[in-house]
Short mmCIF file of C-alpha atoms and ligand atoms in Angstrom, two decimals:
data_model
loop_
_atom_site.label_atom_id
_atom_site.label_comp_id
_atom_site.label_asym_id
_atom_site.label_seq_id
_atom_site.Cartn_x
_atom_site.Cartn_y
_atom_site.Cartn_z
CA MET T 999 -8.54 14.42 12.66
CA GLU T 1000 -6.83 17.77 12.59
CA ARG T 1001 -3.56 17.81 10.55
CA GLY T 1002 -1.16 18.73 13.36
CA ARG T 1003 -2.39 15.90 15.58
CA ARG T 1004 -2.22 13.36 12.75
CA LEU T 1005 1.40 14.37 12.08
CA GLU T 1006 2.10 13.88 15.76
CA TYR T 1007 0.63 10.36 15.69
CA LEU T 1008 2.49 9.53 12.50
CA ARG T 1009 5.72 10.58 14.15
CA ALA T 1010 4.81 8.34 17.07
CA ILE T 1011 4.57 5.32 14.75
CA GLY T 1012 7.78 6.38 13.04
CA VAL T 1013 6.40 7.62 9.72
CA GLU T 1014 7.97 10.98 9.03
CA GLY T 1015 7.31 13.51 6.27
CA TRP T 1016 4.30 11.67 4.85
CA GLU T 1017 2.85 14.83 3.35
CA ARG T 1018 5.88 15.81 1.22
CA ARG T 1019 4.84 17.05 -2.20
CA ASN T 1020 6.98 14.50 -4.01
CA MET T 1021 5.81 11.64 -1.83
CA PRO T 1022 6.06 8.37 -3.76
CA ALA T 1023 2.83 7.13 -5.29
CA PRO T 1024 1.00 4.48 -3.24
CA PRO T 1025 1.72 0.86 -4.23
CA ALA T 1026 0.03 -0.17 -7.46
CA ALA T 1027 -2.08 -2.77 -5.67
CA VAL T 1028 -3.51 -0.11 -3.38
CA GLU T 1029 -4.34 2.19 -6.25
CA ALA T 1030 -5.95 -0.62 -8.21
CA ALA T 1031 -8.00 -1.76 -5.25
CA GLN T 1032 -9.38 1.73 -4.83
CA LEU T 1033 -10.88 1.61 -8.31
CA PRO T 1034 -14.34 0.34 -7.51
CA MET T 1035 -14.99 -1.79 -10.59
CA GLU T 1036 -11.53 -3.24 -11.15
CA VAL T 1037 -10.03 -6.45 -9.87
CA PRO T 1038 -6.58 -5.69 -8.43
CA PRO T 1039 -3.69 -7.15 -10.42
CA GLU T 1040 -2.58 -9.52 -7.66
CA THR T 1041 -5.57 -11.49 -6.52
CA SER T 1042 -5.73 -14.29 -3.97
CA SER T 1043 -7.84 -17.35 -4.79
CA ILE T 1044 -10.50 -16.01 -2.46
CA GLN T 1045 -10.46 -12.68 -4.22
CA ARG T 1046 -10.81 -14.43 -7.57
CA GLN T 1047 -13.95 -16.17 -6.38
CA ALA T 1048 -15.41 -12.94 -5.04
CA PRO T 1049 -14.01 -9.92 -6.86
CA VAL T 1050 -14.65 -6.67 -5.08
CA SER T 1051 -16.91 -4.18 -6.71
CA LYS T 1052 -19.56 -1.93 -5.29
CA SER T 1053 -22.35 -3.73 -7.11
CA ILE T 1054 -21.20 -7.25 -6.20
CA GLU T 1055 -20.70 -6.29 -2.58
CA ARG T 1056 -24.30 -5.14 -2.48
CA VAL T 1057 -25.50 -8.45 -3.90
CA VAL T 1058 -23.48 -10.85 -1.77
CA ARG T 1059 -23.54 -9.07 1.59
CA PRO T 1060 -26.61 -9.84 3.65
CA PRO T 1061 -28.15 -6.67 5.04
CA VAL T 1062 -26.85 -5.89 8.51
CA VAL T 1063 -29.22 -3.98 10.72
CA ARG T 1064 -26.94 -1.77 12.77
CA ALA T 1065 -27.76 -0.37 16.16
CA ARG T 1066 -26.40 3.08 16.90
CA PRO T 1067 -22.91 2.86 18.40
CA ASP T 1068 -24.07 4.41 21.67
CA GLU T 1069 -27.13 2.16 22.09
CA PRO T 1070 -26.82 -0.31 24.97
CA LEU T 1071 -26.55 -3.99 24.04
CA SER T 1072 -29.72 -6.03 24.39
CA ALA T 1073 -29.88 -8.36 27.41
CA ASP T 1074 -29.68 -11.29 25.01
CA ALA T 1075 -26.55 -9.98 23.27
CA GLN T 1076 -24.93 -9.26 26.62
CA SER T 1077 -25.61 -12.74 27.86
CA GLN T 1078 -24.20 -14.23 24.62
CA TRP T 1079 -21.01 -12.18 25.04
CA GLU T 1080 -20.74 -13.31 28.63
CA SER T 1081 -21.21 -16.99 27.92
CA LEU T 1082 -18.73 -16.83 25.03
CA THR T 1083 -16.20 -15.12 27.29
CA ALA T 1084 -16.67 -17.80 29.95
CA GLU T 1085 -16.25 -20.58 27.36
CA VAL T 1086 -13.01 -19.08 26.05
CA LEU T 1087 -11.57 -18.57 29.52
CA SER T 1088 -12.26 -22.17 30.51
CA CYS T 1089 -11.43 -23.73 27.13
CA THR T 1090 -9.39 -26.94 27.06
CA LYS T 1091 -9.86 -27.77 23.37
CA CYS T 1092 -6.15 -27.74 22.59
CA ALA T 1093 -2.93 -28.43 24.48
CA LEU T 1094 -2.19 -24.72 24.94
CA HIS T 1095 -4.54 -24.58 27.91
CA SER T 1096 -1.98 -26.47 29.95
CA THR T 1097 0.83 -23.94 29.35
CA ARG T 1098 -1.07 -20.64 29.32
CA THR T 1099 -1.58 -18.46 32.38
CA GLN T 1100 -5.08 -17.51 31.21
CA GLY T 1101 -7.16 -17.27 28.07
CA VAL T 1102 -7.16 -13.90 26.29
CA PHE T 1103 -10.67 -13.30 25.01
CA GLY T 1104 -10.34 -9.92 23.34
CA VAL T 1105 -11.07 -6.39 24.38
CA GLY T 1106 -12.96 -3.35 23.22
CA ASN T 1107 -16.26 -1.88 22.30
CA ARG T 1108 -18.91 -4.55 21.70
CA ARG T 1109 -20.51 -2.22 19.21
CA ALA T 1110 -17.23 -1.55 17.39
CA GLU T 1111 -17.33 -1.22 13.64
CA TRP T 1112 -13.65 -2.18 13.34
CA LEU T 1113 -12.32 -5.55 14.41
CA ILE T 1114 -8.54 -5.81 14.66
CA ILE T 1115 -7.18 -9.35 14.59
CA GLY T 1116 -3.71 -10.43 15.61
CA GLU T 1117 -2.03 -13.78 15.93
CA ALA T 1118 -1.96 -14.94 19.54
CA PRO T 1119 -1.22 -13.56 22.99
CA GLY T 1120 2.43 -12.98 23.88
CA ALA T 1121 3.98 -13.12 27.34
CA GLU T 1122 2.56 -9.80 28.54
CA GLU T 1123 -0.91 -10.54 27.15
CA ASP T 1124 -0.87 -13.99 28.78
CA ARG T 1125 0.01 -12.35 32.09
CA ARG T 1126 -2.57 -9.55 31.87
CA GLY T 1127 -5.38 -11.32 30.02
CA GLU T 1128 -5.70 -8.61 27.37
CA PRO T 1129 -4.51 -8.60 23.73
CA PHE T 1130 -1.84 -6.21 22.47
CA VAL T 1131 -0.70 -4.70 25.73
CA GLY T 1132 3.07 -5.06 25.21
CA ARG T 1133 5.38 -3.02 22.96
CA ALA T 1134 3.61 -4.22 19.81
CA GLY T 1135 0.33 -3.16 21.40
CA GLN T 1136 1.61 0.35 21.99
CA LEU T 1137 2.55 0.62 18.34
CA LEU T 1138 -0.84 -0.81 17.33
CA ASN T 1139 -2.56 1.86 19.45
CA ALA T 1140 -0.50 4.57 17.73
CA MET T 1141 -1.29 3.12 14.28
CA LEU T 1142 -5.01 3.16 15.04
CA LYS T 1143 -4.85 6.66 16.44
CA ALA T 1144 -3.15 7.84 13.25
CA ILE T 1145 -6.37 7.03 11.39
CA GLY T 1146 -8.55 8.58 14.06
CA LEU T 1147 -9.42 5.41 15.98
CA PRO T 1148 -8.84 5.35 19.73
CA ARG T 1149 -8.24 1.82 21.04
CA GLU T 1150 -11.50 2.04 23.04
CA GLN T 1151 -13.48 2.46 19.84
CA VAL T 1152 -12.42 -0.81 18.16
CA PHE T 1153 -12.53 -4.46 19.20
CA ILE T 1154 -9.21 -6.31 19.35
CA ALA T 1155 -8.90 -10.09 19.30
CA ASN T 1156 -6.48 -12.78 18.22
CA VAL T 1157 -6.79 -15.90 16.10
CA LEU T 1158 -5.59 -17.90 19.13
CA LYS T 1159 -6.90 -17.12 22.59
CA SER T 1160 -4.03 -18.90 24.38
CA ARG T 1161 -0.33 -18.14 24.22
CA PRO T 1162 1.81 -20.66 22.32
CA PRO T 1163 4.96 -21.48 24.33
CA ASN T 1164 7.87 -19.17 23.46
CA ASN T 1165 5.58 -17.34 21.02
CA ARG T 1166 5.99 -20.06 18.39
CA ASP T 1167 3.66 -20.00 15.38
CA PRO T 1168 0.19 -21.44 16.00
CA LYS T 1169 -0.25 -25.05 14.87
CA PRO T 1170 -3.08 -25.92 12.46
CA ASP T 1171 -4.97 -27.96 15.08
CA GLU T 1172 -4.79 -25.02 17.52
CA VAL T 1173 -6.17 -22.67 14.89
CA ALA T 1174 -8.92 -25.13 14.01
CA ALA T 1175 -9.92 -25.42 17.67
CA CYS T 1176 -9.89 -21.67 18.30
CA LEU T 1177 -11.28 -20.18 15.09
CA PRO T 1178 -14.93 -20.96 15.99
CA TYR T 1179 -14.58 -18.57 18.94
CA LEU T 1180 -13.46 -15.79 16.63
CA MET T 1181 -16.37 -16.60 14.29
CA ARG T 1182 -18.78 -16.21 17.19
CA GLN T 1183 -17.14 -12.93 18.18
CA ILE T 1184 -17.63 -11.72 14.61
CA ALA T 1185 -21.27 -12.89 14.56
CA LEU T 1186 -21.95 -10.93 17.75
CA LEU T 1187 -19.99 -7.85 16.77
CA GLN T 1188 -20.91 -7.72 13.07
CA PRO T 1189 -18.00 -5.37 12.31
CA ARG T 1190 -18.06 -3.29 9.21
CA LEU T 1191 -14.36 -3.96 8.59
CA MET T 1192 -11.76 -6.43 9.81
CA LEU T 1193 -8.08 -5.53 9.86
CA ALA T 1194 -5.79 -8.57 10.02
CA VAL T 1195 -2.39 -7.62 11.35
CA GLY T 1196 0.44 -9.90 10.32
CA ARG T 1197 1.02 -12.93 8.17
CA ILE T 1198 -0.31 -15.51 10.62
CA ALA T 1199 -3.68 -13.78 11.10
CA ALA T 1200 -4.03 -13.02 7.39
CA GLN T 1201 -3.10 -16.48 6.15
CA ASN T 1202 -5.28 -18.31 8.65
CA LEU T 1203 -8.31 -16.09 8.13
CA LEU T 1204 -8.03 -16.23 4.36
CA ALA T 1205 -7.01 -19.91 4.26
CA THR T 1206 -4.06 -19.19 2.03
CA ASP T 1207 -0.29 -19.50 2.16
CA MET T 1208 0.19 -16.42 -0.03
CA ALA T 1209 2.84 -13.98 1.21
CA LEU T 1210 1.57 -11.03 3.22
CA GLY T 1211 2.91 -8.60 0.63
CA ARG T 1212 0.54 -10.09 -1.94
CA LEU T 1213 -2.45 -9.95 0.38
CA ARG T 1214 -2.09 -6.21 1.07
CA GLY T 1215 -3.91 -3.54 -0.88
CA GLN T 1216 -7.09 -5.51 -1.56
CA VAL T 1217 -10.44 -5.99 0.11
CA HIS T 1218 -10.89 -9.67 0.96
CA HIS T 1219 -14.01 -11.10 2.57
CA PHE T 1220 -14.35 -13.33 5.58
CA GLY T 1221 -16.92 -15.84 6.75
CA GLU T 1222 -20.64 -16.16 6.28
CA LEU T 1223 -21.25 -12.45 6.64
CA ASN T 1224 -18.68 -11.72 3.93
CA THR T 1225 -17.10 -9.20 6.25
CA PRO T 1226 -14.62 -7.01 4.35
CA LEU T 1227 -11.09 -7.76 5.50
CA ILE T 1228 -7.88 -5.81 4.89
CA VAL T 1229 -4.37 -7.01 5.64
CA THR T 1230 -1.40 -5.11 7.00
CA TYR T 1231 1.88 -5.76 8.78
CA HIS T 1232 2.05 -6.93 12.38
CA PRO T 1233 3.24 -4.15 14.71
CA ALA T 1234 5.89 -6.51 16.19
CA TYR T 1235 7.29 -6.93 12.66
CA LEU T 1236 7.24 -3.15 12.19
CA LEU T 1237 9.25 -2.73 15.38
CA ARG T 1238 11.90 -5.00 13.83
CA SER T 1239 11.58 -3.55 10.32
CA PRO T 1240 10.73 0.16 10.67
CA ALA T 1241 11.39 0.75 6.97
CA ASP T 1242 8.04 -0.94 6.27
CA LYS T 1243 6.08 1.50 8.44
CA ARG T 1244 5.43 3.65 5.40
CA LYS T 1245 3.76 0.70 3.66
CA ALA T 1246 1.73 0.04 6.79
CA TRP T 1247 0.60 3.66 6.67
CA GLU T 1248 -0.59 3.13 3.09
CA ASP T 1249 -2.55 0.09 4.30
CA LEU T 1250 -4.13 2.08 7.12
CA LYS T 1251 -5.21 4.85 4.76
CA PHE T 1252 -6.61 2.21 2.42
CA ALA T 1253 -8.52 0.63 5.31
CA ARG T 1254 -9.88 4.02 6.38
CA SER T 1255 -11.08 4.92 2.88
CA THR T 1256 -12.62 1.47 2.40
CA PHE T 1257 -14.44 1.84 5.71
CA GLN T 1258 -15.76 5.26 4.69
CA ARG T 1259 -16.94 3.89 1.33
CA LEU T 1260 -18.73 0.95 2.99
CA ALA T 1261 -20.35 3.22 5.58
CA ALA T 1262 -21.58 5.55 2.83
CA GLN T 1263 -23.07 2.58 0.92
CA GLU T 1264 -25.10 1.60 3.97
CA GLN T 1265 -26.61 5.07 4.43
N1 URA A 1389 0.81 -10.15 19.11
C1 URA A 1389 -0.41 -10.58 18.71
O1 URA A 1389 -0.59 -11.02 17.59
N2 URA A 1389 -1.41 -10.49 19.59
C2 URA A 1389 -1.27 -10.00 20.80
O2 URA A 1389 -2.24 -9.94 21.53
C3 URA A 1389 0.01 -9.56 21.19
C4 URA A 1389 1.04 -9.64 20.33
#
């Protein structure tokens, strides 16, 4: 993206002056994670089992045969997306179905290479049936745009497809009931990179209770496809704590460079 436009987007997310000459160095964890053969200093248990290095990634990741982003989906893939959508919208696997207005399946390009994962629908999402359409969603859109990703180019989903009453945290049994839907979305999408926004998404996807700050700045892996996963702050948190937007910007740059590295490896 051209520099002037990126500055404009950064201003929109509230990160000013990011190109100053004496800009502080990125957090140590981010720097360490960018070194291809080194294990970052703060590693989650999952990371310890599967340290990230170019060579190991090549060994453990099954080859993914990618269609071109503009190729139409096969009839079979389309019908799988449709039946999964129908299942989610009529799901009664947990008690949330009795308080929600509607299920929120997820939205975006079914050929997206980026999958953005939040926590659960809020009031506006529950009303409109689409994730991240409230104030947090507007900030998420601006954050994505700042790294050159229009909302239409990614896929956005939540860990939970139904709104918890009063936006309370998801309960373990609700996550257990809903996670298989996300797994099936991932199997259909086969994203190159997952971006978990917020503590709830990160902790549930990585099966850890580690603080979000310790999960940032590393490439984790998720599920059977070992999909690379990066963690950053939830946009709703950033609206409450704008001082952390600069750290979120470091995470986004880290995600973008990781994506570029993975894409180059697959060439
Ligand atoms: N917060 C989330 O985590 N997801 C949404 O869809 C909206 C707000």
